[in-house]
DNA sequence: TTGTACGCGTTATCAT
DNA sequence: ATGATAACGCGTACAA
């Protein structure tokens, strides 16, 4: 009922009355083919419905033109956005995305390594890791394989692997400054996943500026970058006798949860009773009910840099390790 | 500095002192290998850091164990969720996901076909299309190629292609009934992208029940499934002298936007002044500021069915076309 | 410019 | 159970 035999170069060559090489060259941009043969080949190809086989091509060229993209979770609105931009940017450079979403597992440290073996078997030309905790073993393995890796907002477990990250430390500083300038006196922090790079750095910058300003941290709770975790953290911090009047929440996804909780459960208003500063700058659809002061991660810049570093790593076999830091800035969102 | 030559079957065979076939069989589950040779091979493989080449395997087996997943936009919270589940489900069946996110383009009809050629060249074993408008040409092409396709919430442009969809028509009916039962008398509709299957069917069911109940549609505006579009639509509908007292919004992403607009710009409260019913049942982080009555699309069921239909299409070459409809239900979310 | 011939890493077939 | 050998579809020296 449906044709099953794939059409190959050879088929086209036969019909066009030329050699396989001629056909191959016709489909290779910048090869030397006579105009006349090119046309004959293209006609034949069109008649047969020929489609080049990228897999076979990979075998000979040793380049799959596939990039493995690994992401830990899609909870926050931020990573789907990054993935979308990344996919489009890579495609415009002729690369496809082999997507890998790690399972949610309880134990902080996933066994990503084993699972990733599958992706590596597909001979990806490069790897982008999005905010996953990457083991030393994996990093070493990629290095020995010679596959360029770019860590996006991940901690590098070893030297010699490229990374791109927002200036999370500076973001933490900005958050602290904003709360202090707003006149807050009891400033608390709601943390993300404890060993995540974003969490660690944002907290560091935050505490640094707090310290330099002679302000003591009023309270701390862990939200684990999850909605429910943040709700619990908010309750924990705010159902005591004297509650904080300012909270830096490690990302917007949690910040929304905190604001929800303050308003609905505790009858508090933001920012009158408690000022909130988040991180990421997620789309308006997420914060518009409240307005939100947040530290913006520039997704576009992040992606552009990542692609640049990755492609550079790919075609220069010398694998020059690069570490790029993308600036962040404070954004004040008004609820319209 | 880094080893560049890939380790192949041959290398392992040499070191182990066996033939390539022996090595191949060792890595082929359910092949007949003597325990002794298996161990020797595994040892050799481990010493060399051998990793089977999935690309080469694809060439001979004619099965890439890759599934192309195509999605139009990541705006709504719903599709990232579906993609996550889909990716995990497929991986558990030994398949990888080749992701394709179509560019946002102005002209309703994208030239998806051309772009998708690239994905097809990678010899994907199957294709999942998520809510994209798929052209007749593309559908025919897949049929002739013999690549199983499952349309998830897409309209089928031709017979003979499998599809899985939520019961969008019934969802529309449920929405109408909910508004009518709530005592609404001036019921309006905010539409999604005009030619999208979800839009068309939800509207059909909605109007059907409205008609059967003798209720006339009070107003209609188009939100194009976008946040800003929905805001405009809400203004358009509600800044007239007599405004609707109930609105069915074609998805939650827009419903949030509508509620934002009603509250902030028009000073109206939901559901006292205007009752809202959405569609999708996105995570709490999206609706918790308001609470939201919505029609739930069961992402888990949708994905399970899709995977089942797809895999069935893959290993039975006869390609039995299936059309599955996943039930929906009304959900009333309370703002806590 | 064009064609021939070989190799890419693996599986499949067929002897042994 | 094991080993030689031929595909798989394409790129690419090399020769013509």
XYZ file of C-alpha atoms (C1' of nucleotides) in Angstrom:
704
model
C 0.000 0.000 0.000
C 2.744 2.398 0.869
C 6.129 2.348 -0.813
C 8.666 0.911 1.587
C 11.961 0.898 -0.245
C 13.790 4.132 0.396
C 15.031 6.022 -2.618
C 18.791 6.280 -2.623
C 21.494 8.145 -4.412
C 21.976 5.167 -6.661
C 18.370 5.256 -7.804
C 18.627 8.886 -8.735
C 21.934 8.317 -10.466
C 20.476 5.516 -12.531
C 17.482 7.532 -13.642
C 19.592 10.583 -14.408
C 22.161 8.499 -16.211
C 25.053 9.791 -14.148
C 27.262 8.462 -11.386
C 26.484 8.492 -7.691
C 29.154 11.100 -7.165
C 27.391 13.485 -9.481
C 24.225 13.153 -7.457
C 26.088 13.534 -4.224
C 27.753 16.670 -5.465
C 24.481 18.112 -6.590
C 23.261 17.974 -3.020
C 26.520 19.260 -1.604
C 26.502 23.056 -1.560
C 29.586 24.440 -3.214
C 30.578 21.405 -5.211
C 31.569 21.516 -8.842
C 28.779 20.225 -11.031
C 27.933 21.206 -14.562
C 24.695 23.130 -14.788
C 23.302 20.621 -17.225
C 23.928 17.587 -15.054
C 22.734 19.399 -11.979
C 19.390 19.930 -13.628
C 19.124 16.369 -14.832
C 19.862 15.157 -11.326
C 17.415 17.508 -9.688
C 14.721 16.424 -12.091
C 15.368 12.781 -11.429
C 15.424 13.385 -7.699
C 12.142 15.214 -7.841
C 10.512 12.489 -9.886
C 11.567 9.802 -7.455
C 10.881 11.868 -4.381
C 14.428 11.453 -3.244
C 15.383 12.635 0.229
C 19.018 12.601 1.342
C 19.678 10.285 4.247
C 21.154 12.308 7.072
C 22.052 9.164 8.968
C 24.183 7.755 6.194
C 25.750 11.132 5.743
C 26.661 11.194 9.408
C 28.466 7.916 9.100
C 30.882 9.207 6.506
C 31.226 12.806 7.567
C 31.403 11.995 11.255
C 29.124 14.916 11.969
C 25.521 14.271 12.829
C 24.437 17.895 12.936
C 22.479 17.010 16.036
C 22.895 18.753 19.376
C 21.853 17.020 22.566
C 19.884 19.316 24.834
C 19.402 18.144 28.390
C 17.047 19.799 30.820
C 16.110 18.823 34.313
C 12.608 20.134 34.630
C 10.077 22.197 32.771
C 8.393 23.615 35.877
C 9.592 27.150 35.662
C 8.351 29.082 32.674
C 11.899 30.032 31.962
C 13.359 26.844 30.566
C 10.686 26.121 27.994
C 11.421 29.580 26.686
C 15.132 28.897 26.532
C 14.552 25.587 24.799
C 12.347 27.201 22.222
C 14.899 29.863 21.401
C 17.715 27.360 21.469
C 15.945 25.012 19.110
C 15.264 27.760 16.637
C 18.740 29.232 16.810
C 20.397 25.862 16.299
C 18.126 24.998 13.430
C 19.053 28.202 11.684
C 22.608 26.960 11.861
C 21.565 23.638 10.373
C 21.444 21.665 13.598
C 18.646 19.567 15.005
C 17.907 19.166 18.687
C 17.898 15.789 20.356
C 15.938 16.527 23.504
C 16.484 14.838 26.789
C 14.306 15.647 29.772
C 15.560 13.964 32.885
C 13.023 12.219 35.020
C 11.999 13.882 38.217
C 13.548 11.838 40.945
C 13.484 12.273 44.674
C 17.164 11.851 45.388
C 18.812 15.140 44.586
C 21.516 13.524 42.494
C 20.038 11.888 39.442
C 21.734 9.086 37.607
C 21.816 11.303 34.587
C 25.060 9.749 33.431
C 23.665 6.370 32.582
C 20.688 7.810 30.791
C 22.812 10.211 28.837
C 24.763 7.320 27.378
C 21.835 6.871 25.031
C 22.129 10.408 23.768
C 25.862 10.068 23.298
C 25.352 6.967 21.190
C 23.629 9.152 18.641
C 26.926 10.892 17.964
C 25.665 14.349 18.811
C 28.041 17.055 17.695
C 27.584 18.886 20.958
C 25.745 18.945 24.228
C 23.917 21.704 26.046
C 23.103 21.080 29.665
C 20.441 23.294 31.144
C 20.590 23.725 34.870
C 21.303 20.118 35.712
C 23.758 18.971 38.310
C 26.393 17.302 36.224
C 28.667 14.698 37.671
C 32.401 14.693 37.362
C 32.326 11.386 35.550
C 30.077 12.729 32.862
C 32.180 15.810 32.325
C 35.350 13.773 32.005
C 33.656 11.406 29.632
C 32.589 14.188 27.318
C 36.077 15.599 27.358
C 37.629 12.288 26.444
C 35.077 11.791 23.712
C 35.840 15.217 22.354
C 32.208 16.293 22.346
C 31.897 20.007 23.064
C 29.704 20.689 26.065
C 28.199 23.934 27.165
C 26.818 24.166 30.661
C 24.032 26.703 30.880
C 23.548 27.780 34.454
C 25.223 24.620 35.746
C 28.200 24.295 37.986
C 31.276 22.972 36.212
C 32.572 19.962 38.148
C 35.958 20.186 36.486
C 38.035 22.630 34.525
C 38.103 22.576 30.769
C 34.392 22.602 30.035
C 32.681 25.644 28.595
C 29.926 27.338 30.482
C 27.475 30.129 30.020
C 25.574 31.545 32.934
C 23.674 34.561 34.023
C 25.447 36.767 36.485
C 23.613 35.144 39.328
C 25.890 36.591 41.971
C 25.276 40.116 40.768
C 21.575 39.308 40.596
C 21.642 38.389 44.253
C 23.350 41.685 45.023
C 20.754 43.628 43.082
C 17.992 41.868 44.944
C 19.486 42.721 48.316
C 20.019 46.336 47.335
C 16.444 46.630 46.091
C 15.002 45.343 49.346
C 17.252 47.511 51.451
C 16.481 50.589 49.395
C 12.796 49.839 49.760
C 13.279 50.277 53.451
C 12.951 46.658 54.485
C 14.445 45.849 57.874
C 13.686 42.160 58.279
C 14.926 40.572 55.099
C 14.546 36.845 54.421
C 15.535 34.435 51.683
C 13.733 31.523 50.085
C 16.218 29.190 48.482
C 15.992 26.944 45.435
C 17.490 23.472 45.156
C 20.367 23.528 47.596
C 23.199 22.370 45.365
C 22.088 24.066 42.161
C 24.492 26.634 40.788
C 21.803 29.271 40.397
C 20.782 28.799 44.032
C 24.295 28.948 45.382
C 25.354 32.019 43.463
C 22.190 34.013 43.929
C 22.392 33.395 47.631
C 26.043 34.326 47.763
C 25.531 37.689 46.097
C 22.496 38.355 48.224
C 24.235 37.631 51.498
C 27.282 39.571 50.417
C 25.426 42.817 49.886
C 23.356 42.240 52.983
C 26.545 41.832 54.960
C 28.197 44.865 53.454
C 25.175 46.896 54.395
C 25.233 45.651 57.921
C 21.920 43.892 57.543
C 21.500 40.514 59.111
C 19.539 37.791 57.364
C 16.207 37.636 59.140
C 15.211 34.159 58.014
C 15.772 31.464 55.434
C 13.669 28.609 54.094
C 14.068 26.183 51.207
C 11.595 26.083 48.336
C 13.495 23.711 46.053
C 12.386 25.668 43.002
C 8.968 24.088 43.258
C 5.600 25.735 43.628
C 4.490 23.756 46.647
C 7.882 23.956 48.264
C 7.739 27.729 48.015
C 4.268 27.825 49.545
C 5.528 25.846 52.509
C 8.572 28.059 52.809
C 6.400 31.162 52.809
C 4.209 29.765 55.590
C 7.244 28.760 57.559
C 8.723 32.246 57.390
C 5.567 34.270 57.850
C 3.487 32.511 60.457
C 5.781 33.527 63.274
C 5.197 36.484 65.550
C 7.429 38.947 63.760
C 7.549 38.165 60.098
C 9.908 39.469 57.449
C 9.022 42.645 55.595
C 11.077 41.705 52.570
C 11.870 38.386 50.865
C 14.227 37.500 48.065
C 12.889 34.401 46.371
C 15.371 32.464 44.267
C 13.179 32.378 41.160
C 9.931 33.783 39.833
C 8.135 30.485 39.769
C 8.511 30.339 43.524
C 7.940 34.074 43.927
C 4.465 33.691 42.454
C 3.770 30.894 44.882
C 4.953 33.028 47.768
C 2.764 35.929 46.759
C -0.207 33.613 46.368
C 0.348 32.261 49.832
C 0.854 35.612 51.475
C -2.293 36.968 49.968
C -4.693 34.047 50.210
C -3.572 32.281 53.329
C -2.107 35.058 55.413
C -4.057 38.044 54.232
C -0.934 40.048 53.559
C -0.472 42.387 50.656
C 2.555 42.795 48.432
C 4.549 44.987 48.619
C 2.854 46.923 51.427
C 3.248 44.243 54.057
C 6.032 42.239 52.492
C 8.222 43.243 49.572
C 9.146 40.462 47.168
C 11.981 40.192 44.693
C 12.134 37.254 42.321
C 14.510 36.029 39.619
C 14.133 35.086 35.903
C 11.633 37.561 34.519
C 9.041 35.071 33.350
C 6.277 36.174 30.963
C 3.606 38.555 32.095
C 1.028 35.809 32.142
C 2.765 34.511 35.244
C 3.065 37.650 37.325
C 0.390 39.966 36.040
C -1.944 39.311 38.929
C 0.530 40.890 41.292
C 3.247 42.735 39.510
C 6.682 41.580 40.461
C 10.082 43.025 41.048
C 12.546 40.566 39.639
C 16.050 40.049 38.363
C 15.962 39.433 34.654
C 17.860 36.616 33.037
C 18.190 37.545 29.393
C 17.060 34.402 27.620
C 17.953 35.732 24.203
C 21.456 36.676 25.196
C 21.908 33.442 27.063
C 20.935 31.411 24.022
C 22.954 33.434 21.577
C 26.053 33.069 23.676
C 25.474 29.377 24.197
C 25.120 28.742 20.495
C 28.169 30.801 19.732
C 30.335 28.993 22.240
C 29.028 25.628 21.144
C 29.562 26.131 17.433
C 32.982 27.536 18.064
C 33.808 24.433 20.048
C 32.525 22.240 17.247
C 34.432 23.485 14.279
C 37.619 24.327 16.050
C 38.686 20.919 17.178
C 41.037 22.480 19.679
C 38.082 22.880 22.021
C 38.876 26.270 23.485
C 37.115 26.335 26.808
C 35.105 29.459 27.349
C 33.229 30.781 30.298
C 30.736 33.506 29.568
C 28.693 35.496 32.024
C 25.533 37.188 30.865
C 24.504 40.351 32.678
C 21.266 40.614 34.604
C 19.206 43.617 35.617
C 16.492 44.578 37.968
C 13.005 44.847 36.542
C 10.018 46.386 38.261
C 6.791 45.027 36.917
C 3.670 47.031 37.623
C 0.369 45.330 37.737
C -1.472 47.361 35.146
C 44.901 16.374 24.042
C 41.637 14.523 23.755
C 41.323 11.207 21.975
C 39.620 11.714 18.650
C 39.401 8.306 17.022
C 36.151 6.667 17.959
C 36.392 3.202 19.389
C 34.611 0.712 17.177
C 33.406 -2.834 17.265
C 36.564 -3.854 15.474
C 38.775 -2.416 18.181
C 36.931 -4.335 20.842
C 36.997 -7.503 18.781
C 40.726 -7.225 18.316
C 41.421 -6.681 21.981
C 39.080 -9.468 23.026
C 40.464 -11.797 20.389
C 37.072 -12.531 18.876
C 35.229 -11.589 15.720
C 33.148 -8.474 15.237
C 30.048 -10.598 15.183
C 30.742 -11.793 18.687
C 31.001 -8.256 19.917
C 27.876 -7.205 18.097
C 25.951 -10.073 19.625
C 27.184 -9.220 23.066
C 25.509 -5.853 22.752
C 22.389 -7.267 21.200
C 19.932 -8.288 23.911
C 18.779 -11.848 23.415
C 21.564 -13.041 21.162
C 23.374 -16.313 21.662
C 26.804 -15.752 23.112
C 28.816 -18.028 25.349
C 29.132 -16.657 28.846
C 32.895 -16.788 28.618
C 33.179 -14.747 25.427
C 30.573 -12.305 26.626
C 32.712 -11.502 29.608
C 35.872 -11.149 27.595
C 34.075 -8.785 25.244
C 32.572 -6.737 28.035
C 35.955 -6.408 29.660
C 37.591 -5.295 26.468
C 34.784 -2.853 25.799
C 35.110 -1.361 29.242
C 38.839 -0.995 28.932
C 38.536 0.849 25.653
C 35.540 2.893 26.686
C 33.551 1.516 23.800
C 30.155 2.995 23.067
C 27.922 1.480 20.389
C 27.246 3.827 17.496
C 23.509 4.263 17.160
C 23.915 5.972 13.816
C 25.692 3.034 12.227
C 23.140 0.705 13.699
C 20.362 2.760 12.161
C 21.894 2.359 8.749
C 21.644 -1.404 8.781
C 18.557 -1.938 10.875
C 16.625 0.836 9.168
C 15.289 1.929 12.523
C 16.677 5.023 14.149
C 14.739 4.763 17.387
C 14.164 8.469 17.112
C 10.743 10.104 17.106
C 10.254 13.531 15.630
C 8.169 15.759 17.877
C 6.864 18.929 16.323
C 5.251 21.705 18.289
C 4.074 25.090 17.189
C 4.510 27.184 20.290
C 5.446 26.879 23.899
C 3.308 29.782 25.081
C 0.691 27.862 26.927
C 1.896 25.972 29.963
C 0.218 22.929 28.571
C 2.504 21.897 25.763
C 5.751 21.981 27.690
C 4.062 19.591 30.072
C 3.004 17.303 27.258
C 6.471 17.375 25.757
C 8.028 16.481 29.064
C 5.765 13.502 29.568
C 6.104 12.455 25.971
C 9.866 12.572 26.108
C 9.974 10.451 29.214
C 7.444 7.935 27.993
C 9.216 7.464 24.691
C 12.574 7.133 26.353
C 11.245 4.367 28.548
C 10.417 2.576 25.342
C 13.928 3.121 24.060
C 13.180 6.062 21.812
C 14.815 9.458 21.684
C 13.035 12.680 20.811
C 14.133 14.830 17.925
C 12.484 18.123 18.801
C 11.234 20.615 16.303
C 9.756 23.900 17.412
C 8.325 25.788 14.515
C 9.156 29.444 14.266
C 6.490 31.942 15.137
C 5.491 33.483 11.892
C 2.879 36.071 11.096
C 1.163 34.345 8.225
C -1.200 31.810 9.711
C 0.044 29.026 7.473
C 3.675 28.237 8.192
C 5.876 26.590 5.644
C 6.296 23.773 8.087
C 6.625 21.294 5.266
C 9.943 22.527 4.003
C 11.426 22.760 7.452
C 10.218 19.338 8.380
C 12.174 17.877 5.517
C 15.187 18.192 7.732
C 13.597 16.090 10.429
C 12.521 13.474 7.923
C 16.070 13.183 6.653
C 17.045 11.836 10.035
C 14.971 8.739 9.359
C 12.741 9.182 12.368
C 10.713 6.085 13.112
C 7.648 8.176 13.759
C 6.291 11.670 14.035
C 4.157 13.363 16.662
C 2.595 16.636 15.683
C 1.371 18.768 18.545
C -1.334 21.215 17.666
C 0.118 22.380 14.403
C -1.838 22.987 11.274
C -0.580 20.283 9.010
C -0.785 20.589 5.269
C -2.212 17.987 2.974
C 1.101 17.668 1.184
C 2.928 16.800 4.356
C 0.392 14.204 5.357
C 0.552 12.525 1.977
C 4.292 12.580 2.053
C 4.445 10.805 5.368
C 2.016 8.231 4.133
C 4.065 7.511 1.059
C 7.212 7.336 3.127
C 5.560 4.927 5.473
C 6.431 6.938 8.561
C 3.740 6.606 11.214
C 2.323 9.954 12.242
C 0.173 10.791 15.194
C -1.607 14.104 15.248
C -2.175 15.330 18.771
C -4.933 17.904 18.814
C -4.460 18.625 15.132
C -6.947 18.420 12.349
C -6.298 15.552 9.943
C -6.168 16.934 6.410
C -6.694 13.525 4.893
C -7.895 10.107 5.876
C -5.494 7.409 6.877
C -3.459 9.252 9.463
C -3.746 8.457 13.153
C -4.857 11.096 15.574
C -5.307 11.548 19.268
C -7.249 14.439 20.653
C -9.039 15.592 23.720
C -12.786 15.620 23.461
C -12.750 19.292 22.656
C -16.340 19.327 21.478
C -17.564 17.861 24.731
C -15.342 20.335 26.553
C -17.125 23.165 24.805
C -20.438 21.703 25.844
C -19.339 21.420 29.458
C -18.208 25.018 29.434
C -21.535 26.235 28.115
C -23.463 24.184 30.623
C -21.332 25.495 33.487
C -21.954 29.106 32.552
C -25.647 28.566 32.044
C -25.967 26.721 35.331
C -24.132 29.552 37.049
C -26.983 31.777 36.001
C -25.183 33.723 33.315
C -27.441 35.416 30.789
C -25.022 37.254 28.556
C -22.512 34.632 27.531
C -19.533 35.441 25.324
C -16.673 33.522 23.753
C -13.015 34.349 23.305
C -11.571 32.261 20.501
C -8.104 30.852 19.918
C -6.333 30.683 16.574
C -9.168 30.585 14.073
C -8.240 27.497 12.081
C -6.807 25.428 14.913
C -8.595 22.184 15.609
C -8.903 22.891 19.310
C -10.460 26.268 18.581
C -12.923 24.951 16.065
C -14.133 22.033 18.140
C -14.342 23.828 21.454
C -16.378 26.533 19.813
C -18.626 24.034 18.105
C -19.503 22.210 21.298
C -19.971 25.480 23.107
C -22.344 26.927 20.543
C -24.198 23.657 20.286
C -25.151 23.557 23.943
C -25.846 27.252 23.958
C -28.225 26.751 21.052
C -29.940 23.754 22.589
C -30.522 25.784 25.708
C -31.991 28.630 23.771
C -29.198 30.963 24.723
C -27.859 33.305 22.137
C -24.145 34.086 21.964
C -23.725 37.542 23.456
C -20.365 38.330 21.960
C -17.251 36.900 20.420
C -13.667 38.071 20.109
C -10.451 36.452 18.952
C -7.499 35.999 21.274
C -5.342 33.819 19.019
C -4.188 31.787 22.006
C -1.877 34.603 23.003
C -1.713 36.564 26.222
C -1.899 39.988 24.645
C -4.504 38.901 22.159
C -6.691 37.756 25.010
C -6.265 41.049 26.858
C -7.407 42.907 23.784
C -10.317 40.562 23.337
C -11.379 41.091 26.926
C -11.312 44.851 26.538
C -13.217 44.620 23.322
C -15.957 42.569 24.908
C -16.217 44.342 28.230
C -15.847 48.031 27.553
C -19.286 48.297 25.993
C -22.363 49.458 27.791
C -23.768 46.066 28.643
C -20.971 43.591 29.088
C -21.133 39.815 29.268
C -21.624 38.168 32.645
C -19.978 34.935 31.545
C -17.123 34.170 29.152
C -15.789 30.902 27.823
C -12.127 31.417 26.966
C -10.629 28.861 24.596
C -7.653 28.059 26.819
C -6.313 28.779 30.287
C -3.398 30.818 29.104
C -5.855 33.304 27.684
C -8.246 32.912 30.587
C -5.590 34.185 32.965
C -5.035 37.175 30.722
C -8.749 37.866 30.648
C -9.040 37.718 34.413
C -6.042 39.998 34.786
C -7.594 42.520 32.461
C -11.013 42.411 34.039
C -9.569 42.975 37.467
C -6.818 45.495 36.841
C -8.150 47.513 33.957
C -11.874 47.288 34.399
C -12.183 46.817 38.115
C -14.400 43.795 37.732
C -14.252 40.753 39.951
C -14.396 37.116 38.946
C -16.768 35.354 39.185
C -19.063 37.901 40.830
C -19.202 40.295 37.911
C -18.103 37.968 35.163
C -17.822 34.197 35.330
C -14.908 32.671 33.437
C -14.392 29.149 32.150
C -11.065 28.169 30.640
C -9.578 25.079 29.023
C -6.468 22.913 29.655
C -6.078 22.805 33.408
C -2.643 24.315 33.629
C -0.622 24.070 36.853
C -1.701 25.923 39.947
C 1.095 28.429 39.593
C -0.843 29.899 36.713
C -4.301 30.242 38.155
C -3.855 30.374 41.885
C -4.252 34.126 42.104
C -7.816 33.787 40.954
C -9.009 30.271 41.060
C -10.326 29.093 37.754
C -13.074 26.942 36.433
C -11.665 25.066 33.521
C -12.012 22.056 31.271
C -9.244 19.608 31.950
C -7.229 18.037 29.194
C -5.660 14.942 30.680
C -2.020 15.290 29.650
C -1.090 11.881 31.017
C -3.843 10.091 29.158
C -3.142 12.060 26.032
C 0.506 11.080 26.083
C -0.096 7.439 26.936
C -2.534 7.076 24.083
C -0.252 8.862 21.685
C 2.670 6.631 22.521
C 0.540 3.532 22.254
C -0.837 4.467 18.864
C 2.579 5.471 17.612
C 4.401 2.344 18.691
C 1.642 0.211 17.327
C 2.014 1.992 14.024
C 5.747 1.427 14.089
C 6.023 -2.267 14.609
C 2.990 -3.290 12.655
C 3.997 -2.172 9.217
C 0.382 -2.347 8.116
C -0.152 1.077 9.639
C -3.607 0.660 11.046
C -4.998 4.154 11.297
C -6.454 4.935 14.673
C -8.363 7.881 15.977
C -8.577 8.200 19.727
C -10.522 10.699 21.755
C -9.514 11.415 25.309
C -12.269 12.480 27.705
C -12.262 15.850 29.406
C -13.918 17.056 32.550
C -14.873 20.197 34.340
C -12.631 21.324 37.168
C -13.410 24.027 39.679
C -10.295 25.472 41.173
C -10.645 27.384 44.411
C -8.220 30.101 45.215
C -7.023 28.933 48.585
C 33.778 18.229 -14.624
C 32.923 13.254 -14.057
C 33.290 8.428 -12.656
C 35.515 4.510 -9.808
C 36.374 2.561 -5.648
C 36.815 2.484 -0.928
C 35.513 3.424 3.878
C 32.288 4.979 7.705
C 30.495 1.295 12.108
C 27.128 -1.732 12.418
C 23.828 -5.704 11.561
C 22.431 -9.825 8.846
C 23.353 -14.011 6.333
C 25.426 -17.998 5.916
C 28.801 -21.215 6.718
C 31.418 -23.589 9.971
C 28.310 -20.633 19.357
C 31.338 -18.412 16.231
C 33.495 -16.144 12.223
C 33.892 -14.327 7.394
C 31.495 -11.373 4.335
C 28.113 -8.695 2.270
C 25.100 -5.048 2.651
C 23.174 -0.249 4.580
C 23.472 5.006 1.930
C 26.566 8.298 1.363
C 31.164 11.236 1.045
C 35.506 11.604 -1.032
C 40.159 10.734 -2.596
C 41.873 9.623 -6.814
C 42.104 8.958 -11.452
C 40.352 10.055 -15.955
